[in-house]
mmCIF file of the C-alpha atoms, coordinates in Angstrom:
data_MODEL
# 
_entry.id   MODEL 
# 
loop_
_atom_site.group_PDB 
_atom_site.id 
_atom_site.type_symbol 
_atom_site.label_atom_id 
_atom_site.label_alt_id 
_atom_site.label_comp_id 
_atom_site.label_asym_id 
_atom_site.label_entity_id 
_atom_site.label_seq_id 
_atom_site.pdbx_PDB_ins_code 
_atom_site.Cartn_x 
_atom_site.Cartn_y 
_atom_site.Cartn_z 
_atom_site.occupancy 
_atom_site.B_iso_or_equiv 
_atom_site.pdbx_formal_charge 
_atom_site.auth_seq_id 
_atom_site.auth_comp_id 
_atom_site.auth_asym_id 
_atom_site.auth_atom_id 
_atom_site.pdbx_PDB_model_num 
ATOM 1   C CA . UNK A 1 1   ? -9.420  -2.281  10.048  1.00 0.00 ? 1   UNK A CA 1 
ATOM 2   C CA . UNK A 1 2   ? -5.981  -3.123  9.256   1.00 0.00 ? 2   UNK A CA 1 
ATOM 3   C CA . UNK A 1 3   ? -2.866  -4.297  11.345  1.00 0.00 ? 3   UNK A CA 1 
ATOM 4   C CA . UNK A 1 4   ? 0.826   -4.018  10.397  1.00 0.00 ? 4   UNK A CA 1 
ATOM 5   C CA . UNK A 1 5   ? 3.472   -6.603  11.897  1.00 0.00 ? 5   UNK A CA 1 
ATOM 6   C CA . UNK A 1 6   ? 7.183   -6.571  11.693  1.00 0.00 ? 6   UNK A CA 1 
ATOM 7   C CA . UNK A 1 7   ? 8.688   -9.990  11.429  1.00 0.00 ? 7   UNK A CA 1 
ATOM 8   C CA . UNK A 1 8   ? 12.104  -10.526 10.188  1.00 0.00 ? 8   UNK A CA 1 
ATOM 9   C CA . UNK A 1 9   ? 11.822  -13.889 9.273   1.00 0.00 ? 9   UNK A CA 1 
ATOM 10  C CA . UNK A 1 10  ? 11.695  -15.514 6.959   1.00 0.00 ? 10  UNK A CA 1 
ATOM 11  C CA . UNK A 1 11  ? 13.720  -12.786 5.452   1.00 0.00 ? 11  UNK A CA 1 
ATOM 12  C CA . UNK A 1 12  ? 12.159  -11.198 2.463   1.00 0.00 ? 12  UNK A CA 1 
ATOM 13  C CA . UNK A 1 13  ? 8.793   -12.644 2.599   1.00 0.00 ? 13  UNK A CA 1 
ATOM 14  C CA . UNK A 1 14  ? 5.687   -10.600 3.441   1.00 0.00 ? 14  UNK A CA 1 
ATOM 15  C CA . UNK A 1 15  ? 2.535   -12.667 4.601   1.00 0.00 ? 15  UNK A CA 1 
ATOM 16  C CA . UNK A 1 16  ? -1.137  -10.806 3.269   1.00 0.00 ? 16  UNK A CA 1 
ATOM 17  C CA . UNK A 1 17  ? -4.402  -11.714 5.387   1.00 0.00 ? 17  UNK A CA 1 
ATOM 18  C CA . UNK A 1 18  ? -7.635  -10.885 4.553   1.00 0.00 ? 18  UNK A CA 1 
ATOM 19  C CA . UNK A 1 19  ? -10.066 -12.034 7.283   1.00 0.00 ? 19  UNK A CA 1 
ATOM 20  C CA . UNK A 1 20  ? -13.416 -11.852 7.012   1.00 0.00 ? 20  UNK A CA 1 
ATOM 21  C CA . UNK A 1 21  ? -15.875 -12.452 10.061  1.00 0.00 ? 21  UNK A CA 1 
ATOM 22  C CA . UNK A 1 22  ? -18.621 -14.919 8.007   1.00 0.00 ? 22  UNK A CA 1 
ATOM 23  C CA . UNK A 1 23  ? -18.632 -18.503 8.276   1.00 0.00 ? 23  UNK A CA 1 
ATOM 24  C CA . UNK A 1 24  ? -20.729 -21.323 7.561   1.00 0.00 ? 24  UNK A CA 1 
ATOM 25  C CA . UNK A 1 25  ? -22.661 -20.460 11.043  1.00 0.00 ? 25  UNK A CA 1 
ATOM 26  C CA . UNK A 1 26  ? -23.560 -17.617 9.221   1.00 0.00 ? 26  UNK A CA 1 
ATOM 27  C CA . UNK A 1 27  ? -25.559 -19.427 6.685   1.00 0.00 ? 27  UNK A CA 1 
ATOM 28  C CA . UNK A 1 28  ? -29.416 -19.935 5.831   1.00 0.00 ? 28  UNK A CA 1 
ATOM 29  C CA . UNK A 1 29  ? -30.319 -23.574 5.551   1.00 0.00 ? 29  UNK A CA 1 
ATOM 30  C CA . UNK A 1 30  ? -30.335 -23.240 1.449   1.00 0.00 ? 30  UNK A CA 1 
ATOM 31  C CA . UNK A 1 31  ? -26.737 -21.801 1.582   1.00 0.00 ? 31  UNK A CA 1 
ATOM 32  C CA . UNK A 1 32  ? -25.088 -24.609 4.072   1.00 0.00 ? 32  UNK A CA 1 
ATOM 33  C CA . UNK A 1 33  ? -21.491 -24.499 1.941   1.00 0.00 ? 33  UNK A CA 1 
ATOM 34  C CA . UNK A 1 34  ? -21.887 -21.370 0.037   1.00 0.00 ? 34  UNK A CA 1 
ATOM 35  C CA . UNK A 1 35  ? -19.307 -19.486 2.008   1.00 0.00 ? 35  UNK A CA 1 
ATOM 36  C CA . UNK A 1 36  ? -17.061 -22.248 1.355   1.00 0.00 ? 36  UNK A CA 1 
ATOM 37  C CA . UNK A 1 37  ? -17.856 -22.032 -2.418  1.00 0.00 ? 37  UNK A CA 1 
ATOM 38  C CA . UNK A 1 38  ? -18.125 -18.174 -1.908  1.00 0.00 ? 38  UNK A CA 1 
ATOM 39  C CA . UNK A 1 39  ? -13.961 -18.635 -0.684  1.00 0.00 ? 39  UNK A CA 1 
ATOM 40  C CA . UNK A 1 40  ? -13.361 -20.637 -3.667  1.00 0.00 ? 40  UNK A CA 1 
ATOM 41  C CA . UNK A 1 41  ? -14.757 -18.336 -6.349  1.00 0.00 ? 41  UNK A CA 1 
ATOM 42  C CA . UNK A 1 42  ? -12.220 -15.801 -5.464  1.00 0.00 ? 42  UNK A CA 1 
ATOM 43  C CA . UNK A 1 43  ? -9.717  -17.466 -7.627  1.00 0.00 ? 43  UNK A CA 1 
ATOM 44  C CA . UNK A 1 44  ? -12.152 -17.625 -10.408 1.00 0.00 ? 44  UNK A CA 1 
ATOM 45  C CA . UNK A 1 45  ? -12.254 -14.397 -11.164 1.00 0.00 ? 45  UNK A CA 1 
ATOM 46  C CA . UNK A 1 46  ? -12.669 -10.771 -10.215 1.00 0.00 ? 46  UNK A CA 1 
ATOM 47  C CA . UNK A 1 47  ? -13.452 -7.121  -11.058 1.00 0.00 ? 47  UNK A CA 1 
ATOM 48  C CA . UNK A 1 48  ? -9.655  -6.525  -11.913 1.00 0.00 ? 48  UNK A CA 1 
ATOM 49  C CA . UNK A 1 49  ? -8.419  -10.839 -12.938 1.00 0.00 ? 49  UNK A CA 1 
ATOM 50  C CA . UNK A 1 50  ? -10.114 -12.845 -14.820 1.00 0.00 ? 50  UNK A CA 1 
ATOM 51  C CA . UNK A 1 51  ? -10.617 -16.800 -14.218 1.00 0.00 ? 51  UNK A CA 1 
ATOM 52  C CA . UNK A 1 52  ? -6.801  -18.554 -13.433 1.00 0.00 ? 52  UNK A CA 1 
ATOM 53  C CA . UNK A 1 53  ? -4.645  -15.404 -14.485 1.00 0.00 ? 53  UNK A CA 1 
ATOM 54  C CA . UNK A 1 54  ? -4.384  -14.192 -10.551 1.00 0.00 ? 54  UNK A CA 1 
ATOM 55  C CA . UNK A 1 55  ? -3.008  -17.583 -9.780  1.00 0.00 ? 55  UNK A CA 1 
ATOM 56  C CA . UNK A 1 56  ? -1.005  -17.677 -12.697 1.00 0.00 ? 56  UNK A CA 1 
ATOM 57  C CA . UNK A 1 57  ? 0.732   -15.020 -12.490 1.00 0.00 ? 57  UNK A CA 1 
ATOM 58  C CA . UNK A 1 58  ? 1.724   -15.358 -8.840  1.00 0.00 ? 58  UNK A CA 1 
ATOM 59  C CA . UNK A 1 59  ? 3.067   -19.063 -9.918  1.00 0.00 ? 59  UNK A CA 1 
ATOM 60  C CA . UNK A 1 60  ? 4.717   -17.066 -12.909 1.00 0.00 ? 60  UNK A CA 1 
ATOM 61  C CA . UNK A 1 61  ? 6.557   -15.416 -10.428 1.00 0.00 ? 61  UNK A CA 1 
ATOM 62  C CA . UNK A 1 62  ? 7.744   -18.164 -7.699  1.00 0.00 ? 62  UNK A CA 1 
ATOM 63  C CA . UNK A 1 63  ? 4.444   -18.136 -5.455  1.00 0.00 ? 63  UNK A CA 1 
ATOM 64  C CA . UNK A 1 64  ? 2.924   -21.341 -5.595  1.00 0.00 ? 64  UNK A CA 1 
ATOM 65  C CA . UNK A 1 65  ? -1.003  -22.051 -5.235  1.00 0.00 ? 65  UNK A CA 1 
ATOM 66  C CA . UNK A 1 66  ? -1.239  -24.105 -2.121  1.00 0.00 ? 66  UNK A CA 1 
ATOM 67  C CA . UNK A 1 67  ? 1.571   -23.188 0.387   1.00 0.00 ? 67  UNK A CA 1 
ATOM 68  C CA . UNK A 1 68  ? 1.852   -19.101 -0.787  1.00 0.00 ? 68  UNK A CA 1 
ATOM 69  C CA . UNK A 1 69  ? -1.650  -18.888 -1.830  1.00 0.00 ? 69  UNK A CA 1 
ATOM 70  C CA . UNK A 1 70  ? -4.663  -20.352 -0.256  1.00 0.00 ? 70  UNK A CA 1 
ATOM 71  C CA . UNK A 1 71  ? -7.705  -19.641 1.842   1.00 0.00 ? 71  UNK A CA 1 
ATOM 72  C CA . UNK A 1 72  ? -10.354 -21.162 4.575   1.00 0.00 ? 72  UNK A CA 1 
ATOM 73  C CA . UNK A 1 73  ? -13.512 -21.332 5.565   1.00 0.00 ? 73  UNK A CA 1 
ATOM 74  C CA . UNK A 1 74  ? -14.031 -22.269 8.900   1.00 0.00 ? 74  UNK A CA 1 
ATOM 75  C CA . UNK A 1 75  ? -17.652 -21.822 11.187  1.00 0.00 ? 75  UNK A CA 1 
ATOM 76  C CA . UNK A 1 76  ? -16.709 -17.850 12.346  1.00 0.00 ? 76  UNK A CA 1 
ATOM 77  C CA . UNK A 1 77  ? -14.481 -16.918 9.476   1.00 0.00 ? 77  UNK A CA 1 
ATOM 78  C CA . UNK A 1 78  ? -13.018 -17.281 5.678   1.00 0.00 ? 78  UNK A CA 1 
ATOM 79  C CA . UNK A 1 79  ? -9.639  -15.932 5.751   1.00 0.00 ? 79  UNK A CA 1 
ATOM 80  C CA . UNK A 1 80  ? -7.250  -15.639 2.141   1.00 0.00 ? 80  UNK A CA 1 
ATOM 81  C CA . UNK A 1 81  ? -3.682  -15.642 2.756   1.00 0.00 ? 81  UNK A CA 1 
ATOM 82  C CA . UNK A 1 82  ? -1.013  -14.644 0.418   1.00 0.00 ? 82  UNK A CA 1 
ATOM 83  C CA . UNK A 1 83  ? 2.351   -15.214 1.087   1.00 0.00 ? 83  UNK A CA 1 
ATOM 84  C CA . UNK A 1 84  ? 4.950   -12.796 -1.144  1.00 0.00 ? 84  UNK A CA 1 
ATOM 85  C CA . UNK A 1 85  ? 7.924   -11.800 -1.507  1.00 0.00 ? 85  UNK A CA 1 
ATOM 86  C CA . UNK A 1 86  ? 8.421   -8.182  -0.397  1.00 0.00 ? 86  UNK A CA 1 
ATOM 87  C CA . UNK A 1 87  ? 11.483  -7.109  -2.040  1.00 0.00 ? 87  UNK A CA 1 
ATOM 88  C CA . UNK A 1 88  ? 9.300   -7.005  -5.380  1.00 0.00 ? 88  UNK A CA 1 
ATOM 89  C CA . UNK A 1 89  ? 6.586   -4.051  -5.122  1.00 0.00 ? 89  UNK A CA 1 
ATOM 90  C CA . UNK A 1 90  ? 4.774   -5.111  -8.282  1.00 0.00 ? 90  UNK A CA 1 
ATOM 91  C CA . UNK A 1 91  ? 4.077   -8.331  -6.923  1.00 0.00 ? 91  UNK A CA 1 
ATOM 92  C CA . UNK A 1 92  ? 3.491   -6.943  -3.349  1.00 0.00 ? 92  UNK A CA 1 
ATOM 93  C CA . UNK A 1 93  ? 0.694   -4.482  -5.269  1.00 0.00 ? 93  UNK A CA 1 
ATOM 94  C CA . UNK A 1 94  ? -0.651  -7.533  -7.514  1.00 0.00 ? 94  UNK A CA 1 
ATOM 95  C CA . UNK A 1 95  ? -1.248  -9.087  -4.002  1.00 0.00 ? 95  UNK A CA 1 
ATOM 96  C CA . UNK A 1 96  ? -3.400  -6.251  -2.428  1.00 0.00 ? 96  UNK A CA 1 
ATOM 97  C CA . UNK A 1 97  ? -4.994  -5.681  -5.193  1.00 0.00 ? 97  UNK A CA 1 
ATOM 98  C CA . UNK A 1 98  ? -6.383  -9.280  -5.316  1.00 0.00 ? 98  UNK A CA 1 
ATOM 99  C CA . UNK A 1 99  ? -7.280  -8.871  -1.503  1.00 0.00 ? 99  UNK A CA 1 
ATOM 100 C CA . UNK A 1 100 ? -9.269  -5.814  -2.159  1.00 0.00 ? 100 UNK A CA 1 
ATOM 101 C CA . UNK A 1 101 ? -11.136 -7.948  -5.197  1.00 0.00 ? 101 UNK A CA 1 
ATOM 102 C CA . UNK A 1 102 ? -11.880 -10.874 -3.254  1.00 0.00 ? 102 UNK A CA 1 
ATOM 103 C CA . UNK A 1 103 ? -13.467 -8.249  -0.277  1.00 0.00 ? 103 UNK A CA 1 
ATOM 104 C CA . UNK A 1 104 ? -15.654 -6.527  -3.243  1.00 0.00 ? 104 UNK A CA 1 
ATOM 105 C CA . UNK A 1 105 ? -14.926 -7.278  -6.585  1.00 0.00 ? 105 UNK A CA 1 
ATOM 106 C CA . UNK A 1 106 ? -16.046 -11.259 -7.221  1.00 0.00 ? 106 UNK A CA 1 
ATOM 107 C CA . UNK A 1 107 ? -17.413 -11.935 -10.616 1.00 0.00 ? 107 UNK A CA 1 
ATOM 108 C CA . UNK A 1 108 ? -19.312 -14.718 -9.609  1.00 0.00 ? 108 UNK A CA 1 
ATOM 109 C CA . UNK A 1 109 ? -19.662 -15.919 -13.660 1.00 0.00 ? 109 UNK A CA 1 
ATOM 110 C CA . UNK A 1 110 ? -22.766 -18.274 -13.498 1.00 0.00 ? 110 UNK A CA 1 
ATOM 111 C CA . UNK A 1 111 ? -20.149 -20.987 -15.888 1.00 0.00 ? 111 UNK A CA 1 
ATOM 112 C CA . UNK A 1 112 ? -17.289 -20.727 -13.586 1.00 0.00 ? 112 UNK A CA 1 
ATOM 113 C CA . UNK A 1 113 ? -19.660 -21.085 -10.405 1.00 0.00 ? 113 UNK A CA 1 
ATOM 114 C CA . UNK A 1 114 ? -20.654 -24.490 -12.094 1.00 0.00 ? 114 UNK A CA 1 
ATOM 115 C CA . UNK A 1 115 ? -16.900 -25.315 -12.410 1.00 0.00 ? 115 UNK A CA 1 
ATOM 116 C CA . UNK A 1 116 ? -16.423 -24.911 -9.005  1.00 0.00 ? 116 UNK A CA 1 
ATOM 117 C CA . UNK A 1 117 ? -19.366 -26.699 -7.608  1.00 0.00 ? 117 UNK A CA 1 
ATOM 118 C CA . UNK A 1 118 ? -17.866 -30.186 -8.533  1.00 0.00 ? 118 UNK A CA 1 
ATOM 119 C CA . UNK A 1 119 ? -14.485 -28.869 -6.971  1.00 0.00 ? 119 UNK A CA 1 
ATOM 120 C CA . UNK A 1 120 ? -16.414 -28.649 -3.548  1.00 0.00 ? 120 UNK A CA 1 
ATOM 121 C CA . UNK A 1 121 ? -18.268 -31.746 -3.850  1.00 0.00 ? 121 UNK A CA 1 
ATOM 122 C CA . UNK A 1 122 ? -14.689 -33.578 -4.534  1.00 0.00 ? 122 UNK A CA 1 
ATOM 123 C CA . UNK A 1 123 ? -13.955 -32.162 -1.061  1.00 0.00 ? 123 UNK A CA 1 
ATOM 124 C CA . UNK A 1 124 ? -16.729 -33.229 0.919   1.00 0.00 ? 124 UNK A CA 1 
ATOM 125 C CA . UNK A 1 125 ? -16.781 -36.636 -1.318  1.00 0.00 ? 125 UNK A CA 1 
ATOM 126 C CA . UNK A 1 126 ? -12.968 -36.970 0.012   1.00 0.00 ? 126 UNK A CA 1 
ATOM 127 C CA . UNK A 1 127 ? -13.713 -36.089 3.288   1.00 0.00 ? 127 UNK A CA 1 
ATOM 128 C CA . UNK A 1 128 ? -15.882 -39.120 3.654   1.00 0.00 ? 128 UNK A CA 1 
ATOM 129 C CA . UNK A 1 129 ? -14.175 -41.977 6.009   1.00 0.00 ? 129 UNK A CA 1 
ATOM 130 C CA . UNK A 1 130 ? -13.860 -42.936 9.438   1.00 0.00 ? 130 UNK A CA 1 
ATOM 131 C CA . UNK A 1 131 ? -12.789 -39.657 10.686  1.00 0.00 ? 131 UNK A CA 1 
ATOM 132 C CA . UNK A 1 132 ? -15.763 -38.192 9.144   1.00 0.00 ? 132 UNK A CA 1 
ATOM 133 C CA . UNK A 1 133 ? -17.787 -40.562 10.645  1.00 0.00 ? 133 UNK A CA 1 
ATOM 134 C CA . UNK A 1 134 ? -16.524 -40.080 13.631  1.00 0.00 ? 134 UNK A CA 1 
ATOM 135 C CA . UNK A 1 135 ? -16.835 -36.290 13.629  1.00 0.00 ? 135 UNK A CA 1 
ATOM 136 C CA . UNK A 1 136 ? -20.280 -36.399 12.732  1.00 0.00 ? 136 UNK A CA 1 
ATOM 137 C CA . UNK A 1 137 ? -20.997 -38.258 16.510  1.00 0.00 ? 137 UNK A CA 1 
ATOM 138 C CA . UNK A 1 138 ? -18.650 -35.828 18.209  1.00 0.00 ? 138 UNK A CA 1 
ATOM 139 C CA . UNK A 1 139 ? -19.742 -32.357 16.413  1.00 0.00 ? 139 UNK A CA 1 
ATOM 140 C CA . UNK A 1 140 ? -23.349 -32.846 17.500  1.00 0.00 ? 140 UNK A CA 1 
ATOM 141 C CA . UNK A 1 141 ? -22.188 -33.357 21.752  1.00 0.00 ? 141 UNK A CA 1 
ATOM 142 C CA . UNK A 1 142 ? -19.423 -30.956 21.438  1.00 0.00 ? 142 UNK A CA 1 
ATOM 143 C CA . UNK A 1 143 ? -21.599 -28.507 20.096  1.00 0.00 ? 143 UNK A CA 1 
ATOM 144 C CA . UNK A 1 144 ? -24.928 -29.687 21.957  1.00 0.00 ? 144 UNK A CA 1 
ATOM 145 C CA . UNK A 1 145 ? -27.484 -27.456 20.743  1.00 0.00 ? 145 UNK A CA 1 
ATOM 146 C CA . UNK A 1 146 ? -26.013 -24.651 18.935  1.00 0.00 ? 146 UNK A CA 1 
ATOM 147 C CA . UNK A 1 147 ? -25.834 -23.560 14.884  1.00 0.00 ? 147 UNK A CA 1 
ATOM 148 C CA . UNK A 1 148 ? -22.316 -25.258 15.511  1.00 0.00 ? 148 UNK A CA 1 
ATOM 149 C CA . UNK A 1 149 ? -23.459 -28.952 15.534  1.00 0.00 ? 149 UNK A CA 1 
ATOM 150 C CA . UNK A 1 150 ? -25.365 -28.659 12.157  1.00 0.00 ? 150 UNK A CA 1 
ATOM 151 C CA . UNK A 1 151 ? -23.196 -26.295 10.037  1.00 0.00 ? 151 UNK A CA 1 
ATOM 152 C CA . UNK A 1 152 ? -20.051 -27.726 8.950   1.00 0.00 ? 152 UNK A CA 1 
ATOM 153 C CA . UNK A 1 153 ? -17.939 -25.540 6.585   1.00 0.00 ? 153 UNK A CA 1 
ATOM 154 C CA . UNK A 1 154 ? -17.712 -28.276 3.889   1.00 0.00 ? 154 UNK A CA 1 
ATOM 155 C CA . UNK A 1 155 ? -21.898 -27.963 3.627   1.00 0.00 ? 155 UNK A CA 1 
ATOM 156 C CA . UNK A 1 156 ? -24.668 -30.071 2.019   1.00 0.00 ? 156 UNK A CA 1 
ATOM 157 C CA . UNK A 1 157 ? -23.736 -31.361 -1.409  1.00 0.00 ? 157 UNK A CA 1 
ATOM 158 C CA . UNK A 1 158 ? -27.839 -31.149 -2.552  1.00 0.00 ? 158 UNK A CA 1 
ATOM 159 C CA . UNK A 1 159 ? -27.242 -27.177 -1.495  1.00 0.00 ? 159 UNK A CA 1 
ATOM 160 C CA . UNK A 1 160 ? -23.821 -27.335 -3.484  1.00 0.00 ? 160 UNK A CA 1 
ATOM 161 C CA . UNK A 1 161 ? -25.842 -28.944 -6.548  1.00 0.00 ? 161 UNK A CA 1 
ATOM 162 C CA . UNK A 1 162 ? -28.947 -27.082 -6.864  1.00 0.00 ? 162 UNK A CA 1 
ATOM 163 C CA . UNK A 1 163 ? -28.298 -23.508 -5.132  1.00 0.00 ? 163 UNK A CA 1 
ATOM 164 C CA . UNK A 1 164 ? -29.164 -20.718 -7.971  1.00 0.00 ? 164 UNK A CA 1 
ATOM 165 C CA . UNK A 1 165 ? -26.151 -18.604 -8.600  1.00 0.00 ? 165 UNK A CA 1 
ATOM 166 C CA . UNK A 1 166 ? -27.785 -15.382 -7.625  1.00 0.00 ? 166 UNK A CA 1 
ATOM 167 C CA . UNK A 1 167 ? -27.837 -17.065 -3.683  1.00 0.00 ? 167 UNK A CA 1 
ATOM 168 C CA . UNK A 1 168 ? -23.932 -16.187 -3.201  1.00 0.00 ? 168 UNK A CA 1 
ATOM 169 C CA . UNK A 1 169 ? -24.974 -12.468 -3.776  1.00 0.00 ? 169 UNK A CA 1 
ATOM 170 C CA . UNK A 1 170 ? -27.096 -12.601 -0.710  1.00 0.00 ? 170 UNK A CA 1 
# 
């Protein structure tokens, strides 16, 4: 299912979504962070770009990785997001292609999933603090009995570690 939006502003600029209706809810107690991981391996190659060269061209072109380029994983959903200009149809096509590769067309190269599993660590290893701390009283009442209060996005970094790569293909 697809929707179609005008906006006229900003002027020029065309905003891609990809939503997909998985989360870390979603997840087996051996795969608490693998849809998080699963969000990041889009950018690390697909059927149709190989590792860095989707992001690099869209920086080649003015789109930056961050702000024009990103994605989320949150309990329900992971969602991409592009952000493009729309007066340029090659780079409006580059852009649905990659959507259509990161809904079926991952690579999921054992060496690059490696790569990436110290990239997700860094996250939850920055995440630690207070406000983590703090979360970690609140999620459990807020949530009071329900997948919610045990499945953070960010997962278990002994699941990130030691899953086998063949797990993100289930």
């Amino acid at each position: 299912r697809y929707f179609l939006r005008g906006n006229g502003l900003p002027e020029g600029q065309l905003a891609l979504r990809l939503a997909v209706r998985t989360g870390s809810v979603d997840e087996d107690d051996d795969q608490r962070g693998l849809a998080h991981l699963l969000e990041h391996m889009a950018f690390n190659g697909t059927d149709r770009f190989a590792p860095g060269e989707l992001v690099a061209y869209f920086e080649s072109v003015g789109v930056r990785f961050g702000p024009h380029v990103n994605a989320y994983t949150s309990f329900d959903e992971t969602v991409y997001m592009l952000d493009l200009p729309s007066d340029q149809p090659d780079i409006v096509a580059k852009g649905l292609t990659a959507l259509a590769d990161y809904a079926g067309g991952l690579t999921l190269d054992p060496a690059e999933i490696d790569k990436e599993r110290g990239v997700v660590i860094e996250e939850w290893r920055g995440g630690l603090g207070a406000s983590s701390r703090l979360r970690d009283q609140q999620i459990p009442v807020l949530y009071y009995e329900s997948k919610y209060a045990e499945r953070l996005p960010i997962g278990k970094p002994e699941v990130l570690k030691s899953f086998e790569p063949e797990r993100l293909r289930d």
